Amino acid sequence: MKERIVRTFSTSDLSRKSGDIIASALQSPVSISQRGKPRLIMLSVEQYEALTARSADERLVGATADMPADLVQDIGCAIDDYLLDITPQS
């Protein structure tokens, strides 16, 4: 799977750099953070339509309650690693 680097802006950047944020979002999804935590993703209409056009048959859905404990732990670690990667460091 190709790793995607998401550019991050703060909510205060929205008023000061809206043109830059829109230009970035037209190229690839942009993360909007509030108080250092990711809150929103901004993406182009084409990217959104591509995401929503996928049929349900292409997605795999499961409940963590039905998964083996080691898989749940692996998923939790992956989410934590992802959040650390996208959260701006002070």
PDB file of N, CA and C in Angstrom, residues 19-70:
ATOM      1  N   GLY A  19      -6.293  30.266   0.849  1.00  0.00           N
ATOM      2  CA  GLY A  19      -5.902  30.006  -0.544  1.00  0.00           C
ATOM      3  C   GLY A  19      -4.888  28.882  -0.643  1.00  0.00           C
ATOM      4  N   ASP A  20      -3.886  28.884   0.238  1.00  0.00           N
ATOM      5  CA  ASP A  20      -2.869  27.822   0.254  1.00  0.00           C
ATOM      6  C   ASP A  20      -3.493  26.475   0.608  1.00  0.00           C
ATOM      7  N   ILE A  21      -4.403  26.493   1.561  1.00  0.00           N
ATOM      8  CA  ILE A  21      -5.044  25.254   1.996  1.00  0.00           C
ATOM      9  C   ILE A  21      -5.879  24.671   0.863  1.00  0.00           C
ATOM     10  N   ILE A  22      -6.647  25.513   0.190  1.00  0.00           N
ATOM     11  CA  ILE A  22      -7.470  25.052  -0.931  1.00  0.00           C
ATOM     12  C   ILE A  22      -6.588  24.509  -2.048  1.00  0.00           C
ATOM     13  N   ALA A  23      -5.506  25.213  -2.363  1.00  0.00           N
ATOM     14  CA  ALA A  23      -4.590  24.744  -3.413  1.00  0.00           C
ATOM     15  C   ALA A  23      -3.995  23.385  -3.048  1.00  0.00           C
ATOM     16  N   SER A  24      -3.623  23.217  -1.792  1.00  0.00           N
ATOM     17  CA  SER A  24      -3.077  21.930  -1.341  1.00  0.00           C
ATOM     18  C   SER A  24      -4.129  20.831  -1.407  1.00  0.00           C
ATOM     19  N   ALA A  25      -5.356  21.142  -0.986  1.00  0.00           N
ATOM     20  CA  ALA A  25      -6.433  20.147  -0.972  1.00  0.00           C
ATOM     21  C   ALA A  25      -6.817  19.712  -2.379  1.00  0.00           C
ATOM     22  N   LEU A  26      -6.630  20.580  -3.358  1.00  0.00           N
ATOM     23  CA  LEU A  26      -6.913  20.195  -4.738  1.00  0.00           C
ATOM     24  C   LEU A  26      -5.888  19.188  -5.259  1.00  0.00           C
ATOM     25  N   GLN A  27      -4.711  19.167  -4.651  1.00  0.00           N
ATOM     26  CA  GLN A  27      -3.661  18.225  -5.046  1.00  0.00           C
ATOM     27  C   GLN A  27      -3.773  16.895  -4.295  1.00  0.00           C
ATOM     28  N   SER A  28      -3.994  16.967  -2.990  1.00  0.00           N
ATOM     29  CA  SER A  28      -4.120  15.774  -2.152  1.00  0.00           C
ATOM     30  C   SER A  28      -4.829  16.167  -0.857  1.00  0.00           C
ATOM     31  N   PRO A  29      -5.400  15.193  -0.150  1.00  0.00           N
ATOM     32  CA  PRO A  29      -6.131  15.519   1.081  1.00  0.00           C
ATOM     33  C   PRO A  29      -5.272  16.299   2.083  1.00  0.00           C
ATOM     34  N   VAL A  30      -5.922  17.199   2.809  1.00  0.00           N
ATOM     35  CA  VAL A  30      -5.275  18.069   3.786  1.00  0.00           C
ATOM     36  C   VAL A  30      -5.939  17.830   5.139  1.00  0.00           C
ATOM     37  N   SER A  31      -5.138  17.735   6.185  1.00  0.00           N
ATOM     38  CA  SER A  31      -5.650  17.576   7.541  1.00  0.00           C
ATOM     39  C   SER A  31      -5.749  18.950   8.202  1.00  0.00           C
ATOM     40  N   ILE A  32      -6.867  19.195   8.865  1.00  0.00           N
ATOM     41  CA  ILE A  32      -7.063  20.430   9.622  1.00  0.00           C
ATOM     42  C   ILE A  32      -7.071  20.034  11.099  1.00  0.00           C
ATOM     43  N   SER A  33      -6.137  20.604  11.857  1.00  0.00           N
ATOM     44  CA  SER A  33      -6.046  20.247  13.276  1.00  0.00           C
ATOM     45  C   SER A  33      -6.545  21.401  14.142  1.00  0.00           C
ATOM     46  N   GLN A  34      -7.035  21.027  15.312  1.00  0.00           N
ATOM     47  CA  GLN A  34      -7.495  22.006  16.298  1.00  0.00           C
ATOM     48  C   GLN A  34      -6.863  21.623  17.630  1.00  0.00           C
ATOM     49  N   ARG A  35      -6.138  22.568  18.203  1.00  0.00           N
ATOM     50  CA  ARG A  35      -5.407  22.328  19.452  1.00  0.00           C
ATOM     51  C   ARG A  35      -4.482  21.118  19.343  1.00  0.00           C
ATOM     52  N   GLY A  36      -3.850  20.996  18.159  1.00  0.00           N
ATOM     53  CA  GLY A  36      -2.865  19.942  17.941  1.00  0.00           C
ATOM     54  C   GLY A  36      -3.423  18.572  17.609  1.00  0.00           C
ATOM     55  N   LYS A  37      -4.747  18.454  17.504  1.00  0.00           N
ATOM     56  CA  LYS A  37      -5.354  17.160  17.186  1.00  0.00           C
ATOM     57  C   LYS A  37      -6.053  17.241  15.831  1.00  0.00           C
ATOM     58  N   PRO A  38      -5.892  16.211  14.989  1.00  0.00           N
ATOM     59  CA  PRO A  38      -6.575  16.226  13.691  1.00  0.00           C
ATOM     60  C   PRO A  38      -8.090  16.225  13.890  1.00  0.00           C
ATOM     61  N   ARG A  39      -8.784  17.115  13.198  1.00  0.00           N
ATOM     62  CA  ARG A  39     -10.237  17.231  13.349  1.00  0.00           C
ATOM     63  C   ARG A  39     -10.984  17.050  12.033  1.00  0.00           C
ATOM     64  N   LEU A  40     -10.382  17.500  10.930  1.00  0.00           N
ATOM     65  CA  LEU A  40     -11.065  17.462   9.629  1.00  0.00           C
ATOM     66  C   LEU A  40     -10.089  17.036   8.541  1.00  0.00           C
ATOM     67  N   ILE A  41     -10.642  16.496   7.454  1.00  0.00           N
ATOM     68  CA  ILE A  41      -9.868  16.242   6.248  1.00  0.00           C
ATOM     69  C   ILE A  41     -10.561  16.999   5.118  1.00  0.00           C
ATOM     70  N   MET A  42      -9.782  17.776   4.379  1.00  0.00           N
ATOM     71  CA  MET A  42     -10.301  18.514   3.232  1.00  0.00           C
ATOM     72  C   MET A  42      -9.726  17.872   1.977  1.00  0.00           C
ATOM     73  N   LEU A  43     -10.609  17.575   1.009  1.00  0.00           N
ATOM     74  CA  LEU A  43     -10.148  16.976  -0.231  1.00  0.00           C
ATOM     75  C   LEU A  43     -10.984  17.480  -1.390  1.00  0.00           C
ATOM     76  N   SER A  44     -10.474  17.259  -2.597  1.00  0.00           N
ATOM     77  CA  SER A  44     -11.164  17.740  -3.791  1.00  0.00           C
ATOM     78  C   SER A  44     -12.443  16.936  -4.026  1.00  0.00           C
ATOM     79  N   VAL A  45     -13.335  17.495  -4.810  1.00  0.00           N
ATOM     80  CA  VAL A  45     -14.581  16.811  -5.154  1.00  0.00           C
ATOM     81  C   VAL A  45     -14.260  15.497  -5.867  1.00  0.00           C
ATOM     82  N   GLU A  46     -13.274  15.507  -6.740  1.00  0.00           N
ATOM     83  CA  GLU A  46     -12.901  14.288  -7.466  1.00  0.00           C
ATOM     84  C   GLU A  46     -12.427  13.189  -6.512  1.00  0.00           C
ATOM     85  N   GLN A  47     -11.615  13.574  -5.521  1.00  0.00           N
ATOM     86  CA  GLN A  47     -11.143  12.595  -4.539  1.00  0.00           C
ATOM     87  C   GLN A  47     -12.305  12.064  -3.706  1.00  0.00           C
ATOM     88  N   TYR A  48     -13.210  12.948  -3.317  1.00  0.00           N
ATOM     89  CA  TYR A  48     -14.379  12.542  -2.537  1.00  0.00           C
ATOM     90  C   TYR A  48     -15.254  11.580  -3.341  1.00  0.00           C
ATOM     91  N   GLU A  49     -15.511  11.928  -4.601  1.00  0.00           N
ATOM     92  CA  GLU A  49     -16.351  11.072  -5.443  1.00  0.00           C
ATOM     93  C   GLU A  49     -15.710   9.708  -5.653  1.00  0.00           C
ATOM     94  N   ALA A  50     -14.388   9.676  -5.795  1.00  0.00           N
ATOM     95  CA  ALA A  50     -13.701   8.396  -5.945  1.00  0.00           C
ATOM     96  C   ALA A  50     -13.859   7.544  -4.683  1.00  0.00           C
ATOM     97  N   LEU A  51     -13.794   8.177  -3.519  1.00  0.00           N
ATOM     98  CA  LEU A  51     -13.967   7.438  -2.265  1.00  0.00           C
ATOM     99  C   LEU A  51     -15.391   6.924  -2.088  1.00  0.00           C
ATOM    100  N   THR A  52     -16.369   7.748  -2.419  1.00  0.00           N
ATOM    101  CA  THR A  52     -17.763   7.364  -2.195  1.00  0.00           C
ATOM    102  C   THR A  52     -18.315   6.487  -3.308  1.00  0.00           C
ATOM    103  N   ALA A  53     -17.646   6.409  -4.448  1.00  0.00           N
ATOM    104  CA  ALA A  53     -18.121   5.603  -5.565  1.00  0.00           C
ATOM    105  C   ALA A  53     -17.817   4.119  -5.374  1.00  0.00           C
ATOM    106  N   ARG A  54     -16.934   3.791  -4.464  1.00  0.00           N
ATOM    107  CA  ARG A  54     -16.597   2.390  -4.224  1.00  0.00           C
ATOM    108  C   ARG A  54     -17.828   1.635  -3.731  1.00  0.00           C
ATOM    109  N   SER A  55     -17.988   0.433  -4.234  1.00  0.00           N
ATOM    110  CA  SER A  55     -19.121  -0.372  -3.785  1.00  0.00           C
ATOM    111  C   SER A  55     -18.821  -0.998  -2.435  1.00  0.00           C
ATOM    112  N   ALA A  56     -19.844  -1.351  -1.722  1.00  0.00           N
ATOM    113  CA  ALA A  56     -19.676  -1.961  -0.403  1.00  0.00           C
ATOM    114  C   ALA A  56     -18.942  -3.289  -0.504  1.00  0.00           C
ATOM    115  N   ASP A  57     -19.008  -3.959  -1.658  1.00  0.00           N
ATOM    116  CA  ASP A  57     -18.337  -5.239  -1.842  1.00  0.00           C
ATOM    117  C   ASP A  57     -16.821  -5.115  -1.786  1.00  0.00           C
ATOM    118  N   GLU A  58     -16.287  -3.936  -2.044  1.00  0.00           N
ATOM    119  CA  GLU A  58     -14.844  -3.730  -2.041  1.00  0.00           C
ATOM    120  C   GLU A  58     -14.299  -3.474  -0.643  1.00  0.00           C
ATOM    121  N   ARG A  59     -15.171  -3.249   0.325  1.00  0.00           N
ATOM    122  CA  ARG A  59     -14.727  -2.919   1.674  1.00  0.00           C
ATOM    123  C   ARG A  59     -14.851  -4.130   2.582  1.00  0.00           C
ATOM    124  N   LEU A  60     -13.952  -4.201   3.537  1.00  0.00           N
ATOM    125  CA  LEU A  60     -13.997  -5.251   4.544  1.00  0.00           C
ATOM    126  C   LEU A  60     -14.347  -4.610   5.875  1.00  0.00           C
ATOM    127  N   VAL A  61     -15.391  -5.087   6.487  1.00  0.00           N
ATOM    128  CA  VAL A  61     -15.846  -4.503   7.742  1.00  0.00           C
ATOM    129  C   VAL A  61     -15.854  -5.593   8.807  1.00  0.00           C
ATOM    130  N   GLY A  62     -15.403  -5.235   9.989  1.00  0.00           N
ATOM    131  CA  GLY A  62     -15.430  -6.184  11.086  1.00  0.00           C
ATOM    132  C   GLY A  62     -15.499  -5.445  12.407  1.00  0.00           C
ATOM    133  N   ALA A  63     -16.028  -6.088  13.403  1.00  0.00           N
ATOM    134  CA  ALA A  63     -16.098  -5.512  14.741  1.00  0.00           C
ATOM    135  C   ALA A  63     -14.909  -6.013  15.542  1.00  0.00           C
ATOM    136  N   THR A  64     -14.300  -5.121  16.309  1.00  0.00           N
ATOM    137  CA  THR A  64     -13.150  -5.530  17.114  1.00  0.00           C
ATOM    138  C   THR A  64     -13.536  -6.614  18.122  1.00  0.00           C
ATOM    139  N   ALA A  65     -14.788  -6.656  18.521  1.00  0.00           N
ATOM    140  CA  ALA A  65     -15.239  -7.684  19.466  1.00  0.00           C
ATOM    141  C   ALA A  65     -15.153  -9.082  18.858  1.00  0.00           C
ATOM    142  N   ASP A  66     -15.185  -9.152  17.511  1.00  0.00           N
ATOM    143  CA  ASP A  66     -15.132 -10.441  16.824  1.00  0.00           C
ATOM    144  C   ASP A  66     -13.724 -10.816  16.380  1.00  0.00           C
ATOM    145  N   MET A  67     -12.745  -9.966  16.645  1.00  0.00           N
ATOM    146  CA  MET A  67     -11.378 -10.194  16.179  1.00  0.00           C
ATOM    147  C   MET A  67     -10.515 -10.814  17.271  1.00  0.00           C
ATOM    148  N   PRO A  68      -9.484 -11.561  16.846  1.00  0.00           N
ATOM    149  CA  PRO A  68      -8.532 -12.063  17.837  1.00  0.00           C
ATOM    150  C   PRO A  68      -7.837 -10.885  18.539  1.00  0.00           C
ATOM    151  N   ALA A  69      -7.482 -11.070  19.803  1.00  0.00           N
ATOM    152  CA  ALA A  69      -6.883  -9.992  20.610  1.00  0.00           C
ATOM    153  C   ALA A  69      -5.612  -9.438  19.986  1.00  0.00           C
ATOM    154  N   ASP A  70      -4.787 -10.291  19.365  1.00  0.00           N
ATOM    155  CA  ASP A  70      -3.547  -9.796  18.777  1.00  0.00           C
ATOM    156  C   ASP A  70      -3.816  -8.898  17.573  1.00  0.00           C
TER     157      ASP A  70
END
